[in-house]
Coordinates of C-alpha atoms in Angstrom, one line a residue:
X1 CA 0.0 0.0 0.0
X2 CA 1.1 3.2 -0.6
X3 CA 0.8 6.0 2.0
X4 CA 0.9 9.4 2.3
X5 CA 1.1 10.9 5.4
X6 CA 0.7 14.8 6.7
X7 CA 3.0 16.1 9.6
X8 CA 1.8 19.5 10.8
X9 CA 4.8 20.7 12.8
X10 CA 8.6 21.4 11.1
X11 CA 10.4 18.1 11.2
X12 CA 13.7 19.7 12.7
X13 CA 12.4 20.2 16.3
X14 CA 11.2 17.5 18.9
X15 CA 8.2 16.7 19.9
X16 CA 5.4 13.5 20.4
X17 CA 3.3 14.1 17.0
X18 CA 6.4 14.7 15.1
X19 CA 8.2 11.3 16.5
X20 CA 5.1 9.6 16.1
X21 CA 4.7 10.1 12.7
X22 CA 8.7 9.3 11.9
X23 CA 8.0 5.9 14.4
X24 CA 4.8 4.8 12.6
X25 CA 6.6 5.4 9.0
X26 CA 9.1 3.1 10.0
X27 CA 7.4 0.7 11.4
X28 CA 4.8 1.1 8.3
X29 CA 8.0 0.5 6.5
X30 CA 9.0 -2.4 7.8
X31 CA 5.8 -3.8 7.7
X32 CA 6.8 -3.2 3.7
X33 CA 4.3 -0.3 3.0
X34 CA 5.5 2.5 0.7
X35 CA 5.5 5.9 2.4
X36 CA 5.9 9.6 2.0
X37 CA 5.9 12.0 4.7
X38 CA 5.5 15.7 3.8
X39 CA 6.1 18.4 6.6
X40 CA 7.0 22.0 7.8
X41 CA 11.0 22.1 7.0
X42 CA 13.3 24.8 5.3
X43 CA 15.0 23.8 1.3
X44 CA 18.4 23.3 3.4
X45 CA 17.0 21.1 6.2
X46 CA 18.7 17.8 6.3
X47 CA 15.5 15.7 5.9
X48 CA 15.1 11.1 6.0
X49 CA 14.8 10.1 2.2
X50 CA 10.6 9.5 3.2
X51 CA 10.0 13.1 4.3
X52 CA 9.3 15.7 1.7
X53 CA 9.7 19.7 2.9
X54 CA 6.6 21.8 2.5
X55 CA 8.5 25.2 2.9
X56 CA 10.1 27.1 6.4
X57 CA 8.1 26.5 9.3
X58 CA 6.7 29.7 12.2
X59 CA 5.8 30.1 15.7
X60 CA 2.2 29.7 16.3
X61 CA 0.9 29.5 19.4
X62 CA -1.3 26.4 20.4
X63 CA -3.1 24.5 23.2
X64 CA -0.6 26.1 25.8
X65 CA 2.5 25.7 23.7
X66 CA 4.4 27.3 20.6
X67 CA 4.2 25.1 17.4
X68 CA 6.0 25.7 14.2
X69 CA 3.8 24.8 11.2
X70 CA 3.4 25.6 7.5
X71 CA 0.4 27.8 6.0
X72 CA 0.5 29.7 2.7
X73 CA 0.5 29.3 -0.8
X74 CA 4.6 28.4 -1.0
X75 CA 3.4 25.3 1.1
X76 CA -0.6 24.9 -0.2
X77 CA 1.7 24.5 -3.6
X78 CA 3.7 22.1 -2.7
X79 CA 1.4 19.9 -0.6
X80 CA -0.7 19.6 -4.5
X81 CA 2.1 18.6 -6.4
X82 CA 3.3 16.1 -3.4
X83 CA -0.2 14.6 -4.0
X84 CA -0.7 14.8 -7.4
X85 CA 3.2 13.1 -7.7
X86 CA 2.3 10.4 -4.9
X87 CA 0.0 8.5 -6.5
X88 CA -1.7 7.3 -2.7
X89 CA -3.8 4.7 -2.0
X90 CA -4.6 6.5 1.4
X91 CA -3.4 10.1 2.9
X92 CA -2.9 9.9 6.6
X93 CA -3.2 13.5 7.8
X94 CA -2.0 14.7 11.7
X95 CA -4.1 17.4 13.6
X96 CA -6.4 18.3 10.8
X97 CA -7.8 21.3 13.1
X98 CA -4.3 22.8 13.2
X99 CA -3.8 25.9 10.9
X100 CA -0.8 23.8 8.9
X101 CA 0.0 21.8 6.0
X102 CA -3.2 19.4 7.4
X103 CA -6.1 21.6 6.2
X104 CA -4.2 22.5 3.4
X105 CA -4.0 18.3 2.0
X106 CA -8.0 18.2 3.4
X107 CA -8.9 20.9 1.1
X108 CA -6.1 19.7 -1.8
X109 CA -7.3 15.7 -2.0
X110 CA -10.2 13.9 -2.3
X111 CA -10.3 10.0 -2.1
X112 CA -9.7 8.0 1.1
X113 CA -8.4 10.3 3.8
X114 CA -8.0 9.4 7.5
X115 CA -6.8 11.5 10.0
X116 CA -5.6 11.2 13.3
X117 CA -6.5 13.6 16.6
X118 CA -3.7 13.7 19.4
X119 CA -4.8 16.8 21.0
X120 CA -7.4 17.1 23.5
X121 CA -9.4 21.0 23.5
X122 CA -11.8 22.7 24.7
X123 CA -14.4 24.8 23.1
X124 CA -13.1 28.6 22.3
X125 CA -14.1 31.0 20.8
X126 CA -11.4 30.6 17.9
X127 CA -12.8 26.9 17.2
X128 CA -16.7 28.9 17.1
X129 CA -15.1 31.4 14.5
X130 CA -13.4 28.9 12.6
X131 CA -15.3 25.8 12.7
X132 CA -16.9 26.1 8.8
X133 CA -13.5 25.9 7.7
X134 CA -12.6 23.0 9.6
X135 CA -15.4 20.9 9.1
X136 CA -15.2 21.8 5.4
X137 CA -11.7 19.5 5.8
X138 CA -13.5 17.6 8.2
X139 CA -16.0 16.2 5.8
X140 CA -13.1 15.0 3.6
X141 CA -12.5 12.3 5.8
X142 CA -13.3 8.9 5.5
X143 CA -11.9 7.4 8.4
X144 CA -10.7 9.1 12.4
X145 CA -8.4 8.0 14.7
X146 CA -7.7 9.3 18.2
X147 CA -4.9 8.1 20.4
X148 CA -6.6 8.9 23.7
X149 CA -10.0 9.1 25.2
X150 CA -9.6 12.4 26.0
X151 CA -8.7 13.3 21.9
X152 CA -11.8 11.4 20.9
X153 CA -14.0 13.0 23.5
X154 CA -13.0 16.6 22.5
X155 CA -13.5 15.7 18.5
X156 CA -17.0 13.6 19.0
X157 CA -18.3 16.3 21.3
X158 CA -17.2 19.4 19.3
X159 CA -17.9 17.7 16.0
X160 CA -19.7 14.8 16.0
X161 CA -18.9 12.0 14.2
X162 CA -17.4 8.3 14.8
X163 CA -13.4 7.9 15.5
X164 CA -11.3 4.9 16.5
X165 CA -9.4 4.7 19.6
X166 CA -5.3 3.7 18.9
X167 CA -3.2 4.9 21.0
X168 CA 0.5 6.5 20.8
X169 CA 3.2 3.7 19.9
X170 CA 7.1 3.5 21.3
X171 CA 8.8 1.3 19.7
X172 CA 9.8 -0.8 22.9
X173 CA 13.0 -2.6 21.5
X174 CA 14.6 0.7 21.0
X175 CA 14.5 1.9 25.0
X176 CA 15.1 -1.7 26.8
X177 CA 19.1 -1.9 26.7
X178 CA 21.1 1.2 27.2
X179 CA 24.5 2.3 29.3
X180 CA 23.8 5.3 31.6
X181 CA 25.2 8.7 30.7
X182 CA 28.7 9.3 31.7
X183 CA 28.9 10.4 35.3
X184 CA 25.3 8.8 36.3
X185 CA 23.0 5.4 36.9
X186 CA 21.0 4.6 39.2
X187 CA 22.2 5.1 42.9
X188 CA 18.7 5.3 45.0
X189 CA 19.2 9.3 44.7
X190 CA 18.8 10.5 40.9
X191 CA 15.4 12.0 39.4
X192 CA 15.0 13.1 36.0
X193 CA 12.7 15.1 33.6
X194 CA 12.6 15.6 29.8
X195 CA 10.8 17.8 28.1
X196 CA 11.0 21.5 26.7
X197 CA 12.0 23.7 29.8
X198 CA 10.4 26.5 29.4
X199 CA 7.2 25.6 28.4
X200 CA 4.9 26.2 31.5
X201 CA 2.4 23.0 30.9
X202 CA 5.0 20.5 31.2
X203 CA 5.6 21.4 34.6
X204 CA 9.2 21.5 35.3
X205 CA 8.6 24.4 38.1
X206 CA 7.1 22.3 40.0
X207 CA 9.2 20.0 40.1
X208 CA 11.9 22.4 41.2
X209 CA 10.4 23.5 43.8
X210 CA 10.0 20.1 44.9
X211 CA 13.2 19.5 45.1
X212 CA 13.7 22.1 48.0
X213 CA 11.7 19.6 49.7
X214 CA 14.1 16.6 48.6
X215 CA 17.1 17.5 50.2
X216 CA 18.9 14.1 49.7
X217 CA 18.1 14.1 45.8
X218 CA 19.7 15.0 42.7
X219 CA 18.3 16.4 39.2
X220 CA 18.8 15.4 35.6
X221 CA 17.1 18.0 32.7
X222 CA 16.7 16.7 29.1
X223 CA 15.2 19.3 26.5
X224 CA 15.5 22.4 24.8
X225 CA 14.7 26.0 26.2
X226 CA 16.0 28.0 29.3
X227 CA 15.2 27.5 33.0
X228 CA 16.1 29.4 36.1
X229 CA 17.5 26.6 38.3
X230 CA 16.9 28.4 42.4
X231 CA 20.4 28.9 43.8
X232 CA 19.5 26.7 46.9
X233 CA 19.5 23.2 44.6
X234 CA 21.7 24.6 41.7
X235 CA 24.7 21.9 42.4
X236 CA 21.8 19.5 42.7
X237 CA 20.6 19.6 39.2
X238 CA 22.1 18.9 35.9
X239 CA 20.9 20.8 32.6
X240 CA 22.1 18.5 29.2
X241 CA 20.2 20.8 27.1
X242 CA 18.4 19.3 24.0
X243 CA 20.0 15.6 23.7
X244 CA 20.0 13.4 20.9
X245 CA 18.2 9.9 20.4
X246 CA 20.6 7.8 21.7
X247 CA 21.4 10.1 24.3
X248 CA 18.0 10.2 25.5
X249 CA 17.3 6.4 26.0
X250 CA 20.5 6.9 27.6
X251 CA 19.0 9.7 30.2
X252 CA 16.4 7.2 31.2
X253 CA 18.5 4.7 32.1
X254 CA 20.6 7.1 34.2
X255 CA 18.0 7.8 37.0
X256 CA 15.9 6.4 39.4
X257 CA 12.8 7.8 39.0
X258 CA 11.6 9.7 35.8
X259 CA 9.3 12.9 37.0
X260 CA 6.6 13.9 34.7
X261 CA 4.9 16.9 36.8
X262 CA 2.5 18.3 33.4
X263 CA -0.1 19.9 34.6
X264 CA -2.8 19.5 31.3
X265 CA -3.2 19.4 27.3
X266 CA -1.9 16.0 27.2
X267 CA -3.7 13.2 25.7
X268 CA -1.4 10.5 26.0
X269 CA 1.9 11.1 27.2
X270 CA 4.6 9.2 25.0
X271 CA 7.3 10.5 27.8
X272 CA 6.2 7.7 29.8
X273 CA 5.8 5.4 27.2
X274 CA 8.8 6.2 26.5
X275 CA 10.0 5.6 30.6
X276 CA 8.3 2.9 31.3
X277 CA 10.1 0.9 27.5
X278 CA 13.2 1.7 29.5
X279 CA 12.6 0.3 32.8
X280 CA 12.4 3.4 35.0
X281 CA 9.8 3.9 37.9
X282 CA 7.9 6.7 36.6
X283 CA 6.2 8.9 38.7
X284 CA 3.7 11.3 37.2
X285 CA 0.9 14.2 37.9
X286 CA -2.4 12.5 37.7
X287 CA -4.0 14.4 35.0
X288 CA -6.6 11.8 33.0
X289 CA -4.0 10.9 30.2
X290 CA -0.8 9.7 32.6
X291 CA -3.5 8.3 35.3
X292 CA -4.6 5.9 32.1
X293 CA -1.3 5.2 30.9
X294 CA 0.0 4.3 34.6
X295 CA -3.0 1.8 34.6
X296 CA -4.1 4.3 37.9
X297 CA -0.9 4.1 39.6
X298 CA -0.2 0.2 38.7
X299 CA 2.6 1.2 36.0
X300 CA 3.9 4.0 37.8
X301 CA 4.0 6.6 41.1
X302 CA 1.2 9.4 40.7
X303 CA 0.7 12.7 42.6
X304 CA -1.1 15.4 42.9
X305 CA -1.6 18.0 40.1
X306 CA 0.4 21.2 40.0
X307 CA 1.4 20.3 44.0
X308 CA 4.8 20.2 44.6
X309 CA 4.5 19.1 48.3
X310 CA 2.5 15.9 46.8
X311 CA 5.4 15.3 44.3
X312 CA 7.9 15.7 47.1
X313 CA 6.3 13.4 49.1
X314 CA 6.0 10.6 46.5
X315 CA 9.6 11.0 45.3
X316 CA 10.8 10.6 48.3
X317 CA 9.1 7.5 49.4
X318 CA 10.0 6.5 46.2
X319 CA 13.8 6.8 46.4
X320 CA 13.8 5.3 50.1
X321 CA 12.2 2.1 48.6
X322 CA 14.0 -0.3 46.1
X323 CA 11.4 -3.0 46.5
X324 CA 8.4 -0.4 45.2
X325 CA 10.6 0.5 42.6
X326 CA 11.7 -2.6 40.8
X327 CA 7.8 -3.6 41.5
X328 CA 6.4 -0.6 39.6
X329 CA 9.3 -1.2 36.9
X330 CA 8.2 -4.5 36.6
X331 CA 4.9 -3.5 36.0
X332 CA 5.1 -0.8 34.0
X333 CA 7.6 -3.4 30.9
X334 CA 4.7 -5.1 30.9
X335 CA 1.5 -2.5 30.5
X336 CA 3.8 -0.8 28.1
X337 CA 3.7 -3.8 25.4
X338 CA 0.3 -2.7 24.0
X339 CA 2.2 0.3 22.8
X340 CA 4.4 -1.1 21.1
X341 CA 4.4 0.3 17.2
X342 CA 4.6 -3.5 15.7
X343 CA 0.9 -3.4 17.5
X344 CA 0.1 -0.1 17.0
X345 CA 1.1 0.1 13.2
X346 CA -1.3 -3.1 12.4
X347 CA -4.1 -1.5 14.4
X348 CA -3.7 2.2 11.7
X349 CA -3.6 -0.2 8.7
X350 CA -6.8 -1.8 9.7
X351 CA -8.4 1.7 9.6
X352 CA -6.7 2.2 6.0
X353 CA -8.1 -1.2 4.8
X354 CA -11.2 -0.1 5.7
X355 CA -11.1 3.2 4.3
X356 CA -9.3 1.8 0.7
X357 CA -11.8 -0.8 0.3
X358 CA -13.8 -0.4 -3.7
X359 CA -12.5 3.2 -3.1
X360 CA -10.2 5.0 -5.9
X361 CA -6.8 6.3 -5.4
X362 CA -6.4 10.0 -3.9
X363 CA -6.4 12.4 -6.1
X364 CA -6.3 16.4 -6.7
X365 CA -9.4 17.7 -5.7
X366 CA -9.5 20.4 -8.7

């Protein structure tokens, strides 16, 4: 089968969507699918032979964060002549709603289109203004797919409609094995946290201000963007800064217990995923997303929302007790299998089988 899929966000900067759609081409790959992968990325970026650049990526802010994505004719342009040269037998489009290269393949194609919904939302008043527009793509697509219950129950209950649960992957053979990072392992004292520092919803002030309350603990940082690290626990904490692949599976297996303190707009939560593929006790806020993840605490430590006290506490009950640790580790290989994108990958193409079926190829939609 031959696949297209849409990324919405430039292909040169991290983040879940993005490294979902580059794990789920390769494992489409492998499953021996043909697939091209256009996104946001400048003439000069260095881009995998699958992934075709729509044109220079901006700042747009979205659902609490800053995402760079593609809109204008330079990329409506080259998102037509991608499809018209493709020849698909299905276009896979991410974050439809998103103004990027998404709505621009909904309104370019016609034929069998599916589209999957990470994001969870509320209503607002920008969705009100714009929502002719997006359910003018909307109605292109044949098949929808959600990867949380909290993404299908902001689309169903904004829009209406039918969409099929399948949830993040992580490609679990990639995390289990790894050498700590230089310097670090495991020692009953080491936390860690990746993420993008300075983006408020993924917590990492909280966490900092935990750590006044963890006196016997140390701090390791993975992810781009600037902090302000409190003089009091500044030889206590570690910044690495934006890290790469390898380096990051790495960081996982360098600590004792991987903190993820987000405090909302997550629908799944591939961090953990992520964590828990590596063998570290995770211990998370419980917003809806990690609390379904964790199995409700099973897979992994939770604690209270946005309460640093609550995350103090946990971590250091955690860190005094090996026992729970290896336990919830335990656990958590296990829960995590479901994820994995040999799964996962069958489950979209299932969804594309059903979409392809005594349907034409996609085409231009003149």
């Amino acid at each position: 089968m031959r696949v297209g899929i849409v990324c919405p966000y430039s292909w040169d900067m991290p983040g879940g969507v993005k490294q979902h759609i580059d794990d789920l081409t390769q494992a489409l790959i492998a499953q021996g699918h043909e697939v091209s992968v256009i996104a946001p990325a400048s003439d000069d970026d260095e881009l995998p032979p699958y992934v075709t650049g729509a044109g220079r990526a901006l700042p747009v802010p979205y659902n609490g964060s800053v995402a760079r994505m593609s809109f204008g004719f330079l990329s409506a342009a080259r998102v037509r002549r991608w499809i018209n040269e493709g020849d698909f037998d299905v276009l896979h489009i991410h974050e439809p709603l998103i103004p990027s290269l998404g709505v621009l393949a909904c309104w370019a194609a016609s034929g069998p289109i599916v589209a999957t919904f990470h994001a969870s939302f509320n209503r607002s008043r920008a969705i009100a203004i714009a929502e002719p527009l997006l359910r003018s793509a909307l109605e292109k697509l044949h098949g929808r797919i959600a990867v949380s219950d909290a993404a299908r129950t902001s689309l169903v209950e904004q829009f209406g409609g039918d969409t099929v649960l399948i949830p993040n992957g992580v490609t679990v053979s990639r995390f289990v094995e790894a050498e700590p990072l230089d310097g670090w392992g495991p020692d009953g004292t080491t936390l860690g946290f990746l993420g993008r520092m300075d983006e408020p919803r993924k917590g990492l002030p909280i966490l900092l201000e935990a750590m006044e309350r963890i006196p016997d603990a140390k701090l390791l940082i993975a992810g781009p963007g600037e902090v302000k690290i409190p003089k009091s626990i500044r030889d206590r904490v570690t910044l690495l800064g934006m890290v790469s692949e390898a380096d990051k599976i790495r960081a996982y297996h360098s600590v004792d217990v991987f903190v993820a303190p987000n405090t909302g707009g997550e629908s799944f939560g591939i961090v953990l995923a992520e964590a828990m593929a590596s063998g570290a006790t995770v211990l998370a806020s419980d917003i809806p997303a990690f609390r379904r993840v964790l199995g409700e605490g099973q897979a992994g430590a939770l604690f209270v929302n946005g309460d640093p006290e609550s995350l103090a506490e946990e971590a250091r009950a955690l860190l005094a007790d090996p026992e729970r640790r290896a336990k919830l580790s335990a656990e958590a290989l296990v829960a995590v299998r479901k994820y994995d994108w040999s799964t996962v990958a069958r489950d979209v193409v299932r969804v594309y089988e059903t979409v392809t079926a005594g349907a034409g190829r996609v085409v231009e939609d003149l």
